[in-house]
Every structure is written in structure tokens, then in C-alpha cells.
Short mmCIF file of C-alpha atoms and ligand atoms in Angstrom, two decimals:
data_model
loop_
_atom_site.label_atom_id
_atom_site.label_comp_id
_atom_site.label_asym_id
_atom_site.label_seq_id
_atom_site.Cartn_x
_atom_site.Cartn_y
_atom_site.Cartn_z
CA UNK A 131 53.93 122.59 105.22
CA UNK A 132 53.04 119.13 105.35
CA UNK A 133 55.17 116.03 105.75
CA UNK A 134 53.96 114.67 101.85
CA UNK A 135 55.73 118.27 100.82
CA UNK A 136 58.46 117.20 102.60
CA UNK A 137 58.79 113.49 101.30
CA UNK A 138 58.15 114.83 97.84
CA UNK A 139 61.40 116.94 97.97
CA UNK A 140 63.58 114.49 99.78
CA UNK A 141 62.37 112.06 96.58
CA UNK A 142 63.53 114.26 94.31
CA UNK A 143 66.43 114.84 95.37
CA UNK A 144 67.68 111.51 96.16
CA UNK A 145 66.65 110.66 92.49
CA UNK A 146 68.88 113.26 91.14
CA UNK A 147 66.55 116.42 90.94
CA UNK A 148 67.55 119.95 91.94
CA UNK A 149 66.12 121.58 94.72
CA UNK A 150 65.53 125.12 95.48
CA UNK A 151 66.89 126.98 98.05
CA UNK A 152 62.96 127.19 99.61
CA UNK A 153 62.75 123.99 99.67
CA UNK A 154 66.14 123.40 101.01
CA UNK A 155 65.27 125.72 104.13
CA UNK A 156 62.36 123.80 104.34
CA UNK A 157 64.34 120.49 104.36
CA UNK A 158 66.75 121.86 107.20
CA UNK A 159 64.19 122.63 109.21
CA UNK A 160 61.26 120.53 108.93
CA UNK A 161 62.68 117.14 107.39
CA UNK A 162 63.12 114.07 109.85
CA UNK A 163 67.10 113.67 110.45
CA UNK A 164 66.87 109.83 109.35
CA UNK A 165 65.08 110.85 106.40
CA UNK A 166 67.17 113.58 105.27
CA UNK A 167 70.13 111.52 106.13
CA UNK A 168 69.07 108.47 103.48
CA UNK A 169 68.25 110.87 100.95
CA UNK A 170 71.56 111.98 100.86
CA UNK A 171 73.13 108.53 101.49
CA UNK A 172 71.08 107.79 98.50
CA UNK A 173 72.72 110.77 95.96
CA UNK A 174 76.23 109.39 97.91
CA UNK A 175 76.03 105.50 96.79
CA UNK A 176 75.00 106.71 93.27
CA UNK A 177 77.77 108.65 92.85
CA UNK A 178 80.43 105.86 94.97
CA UNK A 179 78.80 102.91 94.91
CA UNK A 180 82.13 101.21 95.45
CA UNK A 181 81.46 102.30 99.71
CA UNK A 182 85.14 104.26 99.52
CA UNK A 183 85.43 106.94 101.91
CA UNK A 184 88.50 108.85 100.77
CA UNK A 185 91.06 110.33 103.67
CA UNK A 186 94.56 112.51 102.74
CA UNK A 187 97.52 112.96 104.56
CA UNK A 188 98.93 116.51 104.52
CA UNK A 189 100.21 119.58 106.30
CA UNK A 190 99.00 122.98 107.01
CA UNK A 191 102.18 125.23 107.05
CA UNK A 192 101.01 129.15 108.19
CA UNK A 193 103.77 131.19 106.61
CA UNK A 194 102.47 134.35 109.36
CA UNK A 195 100.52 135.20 111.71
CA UNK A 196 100.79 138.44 110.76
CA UNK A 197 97.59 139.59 109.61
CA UNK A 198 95.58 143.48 108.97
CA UNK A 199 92.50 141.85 108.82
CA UNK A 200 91.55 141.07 112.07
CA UNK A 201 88.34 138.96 111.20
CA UNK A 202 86.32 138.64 114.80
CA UNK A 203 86.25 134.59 114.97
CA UNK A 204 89.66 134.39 114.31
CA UNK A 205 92.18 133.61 117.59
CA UNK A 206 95.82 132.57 115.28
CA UNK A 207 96.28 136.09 113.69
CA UNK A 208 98.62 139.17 115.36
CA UNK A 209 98.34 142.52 113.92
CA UNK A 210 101.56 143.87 112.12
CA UNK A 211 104.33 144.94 114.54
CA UNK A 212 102.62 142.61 117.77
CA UNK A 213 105.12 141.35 119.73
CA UNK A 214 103.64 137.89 119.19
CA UNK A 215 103.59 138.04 115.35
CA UNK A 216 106.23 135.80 113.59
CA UNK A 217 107.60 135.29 109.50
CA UNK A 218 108.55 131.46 109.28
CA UNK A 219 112.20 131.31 107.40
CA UNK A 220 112.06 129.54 104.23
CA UNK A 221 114.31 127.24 105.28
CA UNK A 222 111.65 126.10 108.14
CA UNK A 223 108.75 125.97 105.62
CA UNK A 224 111.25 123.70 103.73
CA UNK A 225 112.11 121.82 106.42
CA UNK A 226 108.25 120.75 107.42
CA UNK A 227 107.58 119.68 103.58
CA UNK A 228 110.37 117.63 104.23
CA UNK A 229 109.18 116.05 107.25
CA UNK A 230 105.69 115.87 105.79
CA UNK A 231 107.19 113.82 102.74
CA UNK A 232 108.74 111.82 105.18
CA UNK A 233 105.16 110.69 106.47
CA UNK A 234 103.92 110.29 103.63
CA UNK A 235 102.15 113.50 103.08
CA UNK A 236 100.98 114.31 99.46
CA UNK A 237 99.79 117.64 100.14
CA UNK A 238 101.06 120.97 101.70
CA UNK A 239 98.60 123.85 102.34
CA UNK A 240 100.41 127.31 102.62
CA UNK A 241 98.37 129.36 104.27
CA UNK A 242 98.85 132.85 106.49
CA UNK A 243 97.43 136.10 107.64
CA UNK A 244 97.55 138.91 105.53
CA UNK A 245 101.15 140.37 106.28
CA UNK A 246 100.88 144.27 104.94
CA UNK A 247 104.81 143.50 102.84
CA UNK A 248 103.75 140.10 101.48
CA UNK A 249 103.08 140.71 97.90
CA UNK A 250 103.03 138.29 94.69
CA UNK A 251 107.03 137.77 94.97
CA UNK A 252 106.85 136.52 98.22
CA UNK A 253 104.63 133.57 96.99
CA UNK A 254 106.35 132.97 93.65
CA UNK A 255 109.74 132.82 95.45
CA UNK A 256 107.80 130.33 98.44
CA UNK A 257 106.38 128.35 96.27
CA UNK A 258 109.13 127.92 93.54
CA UNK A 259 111.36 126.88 96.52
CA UNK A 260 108.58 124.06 97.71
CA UNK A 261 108.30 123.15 94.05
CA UNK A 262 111.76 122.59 93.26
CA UNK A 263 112.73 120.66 96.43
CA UNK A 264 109.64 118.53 96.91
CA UNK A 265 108.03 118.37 93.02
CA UNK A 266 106.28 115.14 94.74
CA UNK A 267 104.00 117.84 97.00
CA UNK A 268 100.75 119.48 95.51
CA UNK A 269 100.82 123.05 96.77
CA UNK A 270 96.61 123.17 97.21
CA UNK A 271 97.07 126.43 99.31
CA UNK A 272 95.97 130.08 99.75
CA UNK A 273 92.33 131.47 99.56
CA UNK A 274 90.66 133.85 97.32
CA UNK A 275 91.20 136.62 100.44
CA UNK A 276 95.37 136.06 100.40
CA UNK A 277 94.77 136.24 96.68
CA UNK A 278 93.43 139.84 96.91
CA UNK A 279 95.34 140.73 99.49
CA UNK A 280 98.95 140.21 97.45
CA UNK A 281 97.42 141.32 94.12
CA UNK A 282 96.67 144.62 96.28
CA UNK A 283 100.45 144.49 97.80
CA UNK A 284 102.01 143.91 93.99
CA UNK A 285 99.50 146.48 92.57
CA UNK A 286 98.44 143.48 89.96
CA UNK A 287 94.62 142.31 88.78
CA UNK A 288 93.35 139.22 90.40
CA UNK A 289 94.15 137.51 87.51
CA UNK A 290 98.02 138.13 87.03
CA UNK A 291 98.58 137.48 90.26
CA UNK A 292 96.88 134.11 89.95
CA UNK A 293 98.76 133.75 86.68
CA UNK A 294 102.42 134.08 88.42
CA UNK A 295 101.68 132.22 91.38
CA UNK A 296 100.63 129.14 89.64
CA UNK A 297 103.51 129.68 87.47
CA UNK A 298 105.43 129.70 90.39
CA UNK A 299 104.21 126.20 91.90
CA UNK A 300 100.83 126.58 93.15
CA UNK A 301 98.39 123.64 91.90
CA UNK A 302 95.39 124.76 93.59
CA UNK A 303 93.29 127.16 96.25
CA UNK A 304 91.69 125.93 98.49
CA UNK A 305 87.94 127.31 99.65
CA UNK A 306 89.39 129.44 102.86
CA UNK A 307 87.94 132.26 103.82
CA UNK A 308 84.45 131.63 103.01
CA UNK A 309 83.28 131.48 106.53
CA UNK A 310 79.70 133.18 105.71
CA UNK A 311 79.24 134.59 102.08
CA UNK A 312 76.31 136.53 102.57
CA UNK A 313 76.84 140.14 103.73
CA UNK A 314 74.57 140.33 107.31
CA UNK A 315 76.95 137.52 108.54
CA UNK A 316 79.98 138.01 106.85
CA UNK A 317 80.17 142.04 108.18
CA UNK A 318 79.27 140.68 111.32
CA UNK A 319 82.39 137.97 112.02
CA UNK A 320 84.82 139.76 109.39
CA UNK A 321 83.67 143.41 108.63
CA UNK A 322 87.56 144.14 106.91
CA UNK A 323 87.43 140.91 104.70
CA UNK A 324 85.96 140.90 101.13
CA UNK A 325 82.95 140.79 100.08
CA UNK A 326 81.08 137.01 99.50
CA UNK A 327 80.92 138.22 95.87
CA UNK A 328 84.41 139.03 96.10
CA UNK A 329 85.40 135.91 97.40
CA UNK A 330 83.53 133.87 94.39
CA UNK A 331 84.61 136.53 91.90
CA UNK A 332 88.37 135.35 92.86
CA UNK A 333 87.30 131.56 92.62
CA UNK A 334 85.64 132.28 89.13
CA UNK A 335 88.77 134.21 87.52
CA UNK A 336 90.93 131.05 89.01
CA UNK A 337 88.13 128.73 87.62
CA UNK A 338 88.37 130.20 84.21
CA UNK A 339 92.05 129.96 84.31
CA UNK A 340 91.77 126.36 84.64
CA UNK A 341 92.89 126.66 88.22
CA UNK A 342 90.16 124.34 90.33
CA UNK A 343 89.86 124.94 94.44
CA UNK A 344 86.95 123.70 97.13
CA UNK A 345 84.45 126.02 98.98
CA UNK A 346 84.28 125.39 102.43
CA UNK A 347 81.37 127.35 105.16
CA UNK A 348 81.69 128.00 108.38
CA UNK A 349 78.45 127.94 110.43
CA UNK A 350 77.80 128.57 113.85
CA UNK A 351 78.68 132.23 114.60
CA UNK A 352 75.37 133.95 115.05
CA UNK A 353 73.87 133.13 110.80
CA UNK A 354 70.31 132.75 110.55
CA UNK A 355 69.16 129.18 108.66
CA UNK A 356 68.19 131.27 105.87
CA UNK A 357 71.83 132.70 105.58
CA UNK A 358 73.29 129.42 105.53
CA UNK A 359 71.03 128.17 102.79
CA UNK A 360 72.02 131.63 100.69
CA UNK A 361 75.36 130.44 101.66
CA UNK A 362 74.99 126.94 99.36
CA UNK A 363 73.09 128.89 96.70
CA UNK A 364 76.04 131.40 96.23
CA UNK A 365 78.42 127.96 96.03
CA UNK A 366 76.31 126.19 93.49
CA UNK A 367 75.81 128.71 91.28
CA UNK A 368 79.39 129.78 90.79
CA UNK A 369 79.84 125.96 90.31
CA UNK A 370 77.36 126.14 87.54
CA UNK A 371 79.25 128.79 85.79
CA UNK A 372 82.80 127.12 85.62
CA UNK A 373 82.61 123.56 87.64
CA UNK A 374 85.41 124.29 89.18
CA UNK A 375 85.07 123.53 92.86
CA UNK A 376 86.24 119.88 93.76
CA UNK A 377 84.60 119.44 96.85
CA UNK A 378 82.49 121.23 99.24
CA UNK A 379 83.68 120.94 103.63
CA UNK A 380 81.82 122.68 106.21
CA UNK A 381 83.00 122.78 109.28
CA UNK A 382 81.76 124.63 112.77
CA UNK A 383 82.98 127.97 114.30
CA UNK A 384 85.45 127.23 117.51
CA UNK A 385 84.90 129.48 120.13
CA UNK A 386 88.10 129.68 122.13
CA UNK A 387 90.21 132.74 122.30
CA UNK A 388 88.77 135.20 119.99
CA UNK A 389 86.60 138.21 120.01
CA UNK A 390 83.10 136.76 119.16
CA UNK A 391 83.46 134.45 122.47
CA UNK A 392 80.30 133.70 123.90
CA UNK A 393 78.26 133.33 120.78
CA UNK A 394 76.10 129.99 120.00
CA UNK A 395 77.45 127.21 118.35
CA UNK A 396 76.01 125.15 115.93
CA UNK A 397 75.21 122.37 117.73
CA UNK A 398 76.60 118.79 116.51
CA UNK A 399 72.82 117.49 114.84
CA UNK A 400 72.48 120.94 113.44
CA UNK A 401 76.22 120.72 111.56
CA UNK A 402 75.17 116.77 110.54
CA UNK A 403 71.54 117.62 109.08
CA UNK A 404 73.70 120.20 107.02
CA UNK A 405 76.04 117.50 105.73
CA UNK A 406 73.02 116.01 104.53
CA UNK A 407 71.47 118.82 102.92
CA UNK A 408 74.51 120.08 101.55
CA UNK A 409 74.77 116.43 99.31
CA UNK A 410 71.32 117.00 98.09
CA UNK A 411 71.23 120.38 97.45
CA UNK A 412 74.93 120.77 95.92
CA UNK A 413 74.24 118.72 93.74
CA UNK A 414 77.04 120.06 91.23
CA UNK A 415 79.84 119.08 93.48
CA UNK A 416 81.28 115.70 93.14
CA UNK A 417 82.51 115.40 97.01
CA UNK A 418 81.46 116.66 100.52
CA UNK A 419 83.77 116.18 103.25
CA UNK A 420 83.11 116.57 106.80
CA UNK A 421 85.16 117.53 109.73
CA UNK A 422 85.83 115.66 112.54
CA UNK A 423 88.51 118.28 113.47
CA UNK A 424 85.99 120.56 115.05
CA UNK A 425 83.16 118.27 115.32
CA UNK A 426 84.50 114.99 116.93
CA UNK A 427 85.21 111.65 115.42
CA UNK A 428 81.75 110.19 116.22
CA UNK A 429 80.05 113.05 114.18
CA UNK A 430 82.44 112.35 111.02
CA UNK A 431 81.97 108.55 111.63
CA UNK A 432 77.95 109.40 111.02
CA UNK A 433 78.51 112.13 108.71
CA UNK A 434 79.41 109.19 106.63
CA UNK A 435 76.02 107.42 106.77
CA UNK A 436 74.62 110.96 105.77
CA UNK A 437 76.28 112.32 102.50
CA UNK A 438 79.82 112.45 102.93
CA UNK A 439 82.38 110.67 100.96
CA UNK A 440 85.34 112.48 102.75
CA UNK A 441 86.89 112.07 105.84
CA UNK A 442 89.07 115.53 105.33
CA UNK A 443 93.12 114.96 106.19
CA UNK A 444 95.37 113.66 108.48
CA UNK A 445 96.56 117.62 108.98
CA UNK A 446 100.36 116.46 110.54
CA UNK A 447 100.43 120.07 111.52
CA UNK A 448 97.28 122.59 112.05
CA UNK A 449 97.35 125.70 113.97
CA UNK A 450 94.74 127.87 113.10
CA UNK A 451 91.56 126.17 113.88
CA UNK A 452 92.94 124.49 116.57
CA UNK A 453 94.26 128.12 118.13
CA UNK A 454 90.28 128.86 118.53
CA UNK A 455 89.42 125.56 120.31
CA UNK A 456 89.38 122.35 118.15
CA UNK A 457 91.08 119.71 119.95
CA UNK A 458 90.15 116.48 118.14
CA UNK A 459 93.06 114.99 116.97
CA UNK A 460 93.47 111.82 114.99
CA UNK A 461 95.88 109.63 113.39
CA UNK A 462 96.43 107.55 110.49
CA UNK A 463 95.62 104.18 112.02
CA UNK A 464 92.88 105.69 113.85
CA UNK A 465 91.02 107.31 111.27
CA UNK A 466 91.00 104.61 108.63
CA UNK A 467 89.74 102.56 111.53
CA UNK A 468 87.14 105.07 112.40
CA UNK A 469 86.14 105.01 108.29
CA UNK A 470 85.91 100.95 108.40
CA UNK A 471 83.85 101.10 111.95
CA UNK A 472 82.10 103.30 109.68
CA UNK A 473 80.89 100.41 107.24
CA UNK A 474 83.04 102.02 104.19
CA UNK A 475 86.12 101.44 102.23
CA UNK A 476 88.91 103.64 103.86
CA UNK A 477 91.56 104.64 101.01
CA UNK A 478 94.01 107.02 100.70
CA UNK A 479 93.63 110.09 98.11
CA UNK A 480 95.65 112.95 96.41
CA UNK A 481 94.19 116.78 96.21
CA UNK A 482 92.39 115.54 92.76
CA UNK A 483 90.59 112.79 95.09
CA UNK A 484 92.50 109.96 92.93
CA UNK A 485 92.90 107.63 94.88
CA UNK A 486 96.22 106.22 95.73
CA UNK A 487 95.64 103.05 98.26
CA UNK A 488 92.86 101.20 98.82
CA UNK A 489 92.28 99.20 102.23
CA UNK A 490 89.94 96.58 100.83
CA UNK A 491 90.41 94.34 104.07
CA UNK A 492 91.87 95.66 107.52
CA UNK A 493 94.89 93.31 106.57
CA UNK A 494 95.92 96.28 104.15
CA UNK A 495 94.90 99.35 106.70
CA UNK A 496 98.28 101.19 107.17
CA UNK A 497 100.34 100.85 110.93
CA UNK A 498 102.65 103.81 111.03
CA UNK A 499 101.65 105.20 113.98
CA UNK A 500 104.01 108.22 113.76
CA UNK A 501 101.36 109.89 111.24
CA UNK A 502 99.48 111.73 113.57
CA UNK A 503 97.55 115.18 114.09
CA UNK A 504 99.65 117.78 115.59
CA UNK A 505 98.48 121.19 116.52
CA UNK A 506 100.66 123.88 117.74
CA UNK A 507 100.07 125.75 121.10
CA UNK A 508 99.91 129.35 119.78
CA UNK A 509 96.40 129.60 121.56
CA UNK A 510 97.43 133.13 122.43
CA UNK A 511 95.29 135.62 124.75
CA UNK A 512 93.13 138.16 122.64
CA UNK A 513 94.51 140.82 121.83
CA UNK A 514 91.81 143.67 121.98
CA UNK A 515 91.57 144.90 118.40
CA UNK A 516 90.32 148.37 117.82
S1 SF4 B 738 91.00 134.50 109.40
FE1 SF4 B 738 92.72 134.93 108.02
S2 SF4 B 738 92.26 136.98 107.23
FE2 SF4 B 738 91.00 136.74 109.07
S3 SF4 B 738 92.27 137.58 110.75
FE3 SF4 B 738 92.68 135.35 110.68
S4 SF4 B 738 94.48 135.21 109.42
FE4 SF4 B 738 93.63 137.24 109.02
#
């Protein structure tokens, strides 16, 4: 197809018109980078033309690593009764809020493996125990596939067990799990996880129970283009069912210690381009944040000039992505640096993307240089799973 098919599509959608998943194949493949990349800078100025770039400062807090899933990409899980598998106490999830709090966190993600005994009451008693000592925290944790997995456990529907555990504390889920939706890739990288339907049929029952969450995609494990794009169609149209997905984040497949070693990665331009796309062809999603956590700093500091309006978290504690690989850690002063090198407005935000401190000026950018990435060092050798 010819480069005036091409222009005509990038047109539309920087003025505001949908595109279909054809022509958003055709985009990822065909379009010139710097012209797919002002389209969607285009659709991002309308929507902020203020130039903020939004950044948050929380903590991922894995309750387990204990986990009967055993999805192929993944290196932090341990299958039940492993020697290396591990419970954190309550009292130690308690005592990270409280150190997160300390740094000025806003947000703690809960997030595990899928431990056989962990049913609904073991996240209504978690998370009434984070809500009552630290009601300053937003609980934006779990996925839709710990969702299934305790309603299974407690022998509940999805949505009573979404019902109690949002009674309990829980404020809202966040898009994990979604890896691949379609069905070729997703048996392929997690054949004992739920379905992609599944996994949006859990995000529509929370929708509809006024519970909101964010999608997220992981690419780079062997998907075609195609799948990818099918990936963004399943996304938008749940989101034009129940508009209940805050943001959208993709982020690449880490290779490191895990049983799909060896496969191709999306390479960096391949993750930007679909930064860009996925601004103009999400076009139902108010923000798109990219990763710098498993694509580098200098890809998030372009992702900016390309769609995003995100610069994803501080994460004062992450152990799962960084088990498979991802070693690019940041800081507080450094990222809101890296946003301003950036040409954009750095400012703090909460889960609902409010924001909470501007930096108009580098005279306000924050100097506590004890905020700071952390990842644990439970990179573990596989463990062959059967
Ligand atoms: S990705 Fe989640 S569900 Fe899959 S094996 Fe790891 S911990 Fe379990």
C-alpha cells in the first residue's frame, strides 16, 4: 500500500479518528517512525497540552512466590512445597508500607503467585491490615488471574470475591497478567493461565462494579505483529463497553532466568513505534505509560516525544520483572530530571493520575535522594517445570 494510504491514516488519527485494526498493522509496519511518532505526539498535546508528564512513587510488595501456574516467561515464581518458595509475614508486608510511606510512596501494589491455600480471606485480612494502618496508601494491586485464582480457592463467583476484597481495602487492579491476550501466544508463554477472554471478562465484572484497573501487554516473546494488534483490539473494546481502564503500559519480555530463554526480543524501535501506535489506536484510554524499567531510560525519555504521558513509578521495591533481567533502575531525582531533559513538565501523581506536585521550574524538582529503585536478588536458577 502506498505512502498517501499511509499519510491518510496517520491524519486521521492524529485528528481524533478511529482506526482499524488493518490499518493499525499497516501503521506498525509500513509508517515512517518520525511520522508515526508526531501523530501520536499530536493525539498526546490535545489531550495534555499543559506538557506534564506524570511519574508515581510506589512499591511492589509480592506476598509469595508461591505459584501453580508456572507461566513459561516467568523467572520470580516457585511451585508449592519448593524449597525456595516463601509466605511474607504480615507484619513484614506492614513493615514495607511503612517504609514506603516514609518515602513518600502513595501507592502499594500487592501482588503474588498463585499460592494453592490463598483464598479470598487471605486478601480481606491483608488488605484490611494495610488499610487500617496506612489509610494514606491506595491498594491498586492484584490482577484479574489472582482474582480467579482466590475466587476458585474460596469457591466464590468472580464477582463476590471482587465484592469482599474491595470491601476489605482494595481500591483498584491493576492490568497484570495480560502478557498476550490472544490464544496462539498466550498458550504458548502461559498454557495454565486463563484465557485472554477470561482475563477481560474479570476486568469487565470489576468495571461494572465500579472498580477501574489498567491493561498492560507484554510483547516480545515469539507474537506475530498481527497478534499484538489483536492484542489492542481486545483492550479497546472492553474499554468501549465499561471505560474502565485508566491507562494502558506495555512493556517488553525480559529474558533472564526462565524457561522461554533464548527467544527474540522486541527490539527497543519495535517497543517505541508501539508506544506510538498504541496512543493512536487506543484512542479510548486517557493515558499510556511507558517503561523504562525494561526498556532503558533513553527509550522512556523518547517514548515521551511519541505518545506517552507517563513515566510509570519510582517502584522503591520490584522483584518480579527484575528476577527475569530488567536492571534499569532509577530514582526520584533522576527521573524527574530525565522527564525535564525530556522537554515536559515532570509532576508527581496518585493511582487516579491527579496530580499531586507540579515541578514547573527545576527550582521545585524534589532532592531526596533516598527514593530510589530497589530490586531484590531472588534471580533464582530455573527450576525445570514439568
Ligand atoms: S507470572 Fe504470575 S501466575 Fe505466572 S507463574 Fe509467575 S507468579 Fe505465577
Amino acid at each position: 500500500m502506498g505512502t498517501q494510504v499511509i499519510s491518510e491514516i496517520l491524519q486521521r488519527a492524529a485528528d481524533g479518528g478511529r482506526i482499524s485494526p488493518d490499518e493499525a498493522l499497516l501503521l506498525y509496519t509500513e509508517a515512517p517512525f518520525h511520522a508515526l511518532g508526531e501523530a501520536a505526539d499530536v493525539v498526546r498535546r490535545r489531550r495534555y497540552p499543559d506538557g506534564i508528564v506524570t511519574y508515581l512513587i510506589d512499591r511492589n510488595i509480592n506476598y509469595t512466590n508461591i505459584c501453580v501456574t508456572a507461566c513459561r516467561f516467568c523467572a520470580f515464581h516457585r511451585a508449592p512445597n519448593h524449597a525456595e518458595g516463601w509466605v511474607l509475614p504480615t507484619d513484614e508486608i506492614l513493615r514495607r508500607c511503612a517504609e514506603a510511606v516514609d518515602l513518600g510512596a502513595t501507592q502499594v501494589m500487592l501482588q503474588g503467585g498463585h499460592h494453592p491455600e490463598c483464598g479470598v480471606e487471605y486478601y480481606e485480612t491483608l488488605f484490611a491490615e494495610v488499610r487500617r494502618a496506612f489509610p494514606e496508601l491506595v491498594i491498586h494491586s492484584l490482577g484479574p488471574s489472582e482474582i480467579l485464582h482466590m475466587a476458585k480457592v474460596s469457591g466464590l463467583d468472580i464477582a463476590e470475591a471482587i465484592r469482599r476484597i474491595r470491601a476489605a481495602g482494595l481500591d483498584s487492579i491493576a492490568g497484570a497478567g495480560a502478557e498476550m491476550l490472544p490464544a496462539r501466544p498466550r498458550r504458548a508463554i502461559a498454557p495454565l493461565k486463563e484465557s485472554g477472554e477470561r482475563w477481560l471478562e474479570v476486568m469487565e465484572i470489576a468495571h461494572r462494579l465500579g472498580m477501574e484497573s489498567t491493561a498492560t501487554m507484554m510483547i516480545g516473546t515469539g507474537e506475530t505483529h498481527d497478534e499484538r494488534i489483536t492484542h489492542l483490539r481486545m483492550i479497546r473494546d472492553l474499554q468501549q463497553r465499561t471505560g474502565g481502564f485508566r491507562a494502558f503500559i506495555p512493556w517488553t519480555y525480559q529474558p533472564a532466568n526462565n524457561h522461554l530463554k533464548g527467544r527474540t526480543q522486541c527490539t527497543t524501535l519495535e517497543y517505541l513505534r508501539m508506544v506510538a501506535l498504541a496512543r493512536l489506536f487506543l484512542d479510548n484510554i486517557a493515558h499510556l505509560q511507558s517503561s523504562w524499567l525494561t526498556t532503558g531510560k533513553d527509550a522512556g525519555q523518547l517514548s515521551l516525544h511519541l505518545g506517552a504521558d507517563d513515566l510509570g513509578s519510582i517502584m522503591l521495591e520490584e522483584n518480579v520483572i527484575s528476577s527475569a533481567g530488567a536492571r534499569h533502575r532509577s530514582g526520584l531525582v533522576e527521573l524527574v530530571r530525565m522527564i525535564r531533559a525530556a522537554d515536559r513538565i515532570p509532576a508527581q501523581r496518585d493511582t487516579r493520575y491527579n496530580h499531586l506536585r507540579v515541578h514547573r521550574t527545576p527550582h521545585d524538582d524534589p532532592r531526596d535522594e533516598r527514593v530510589v529503585s530497589h530490586f531484590s536478588s531472588i534471580a533464582l536458577p530455573v527450576v525445570e517445570v514439568q
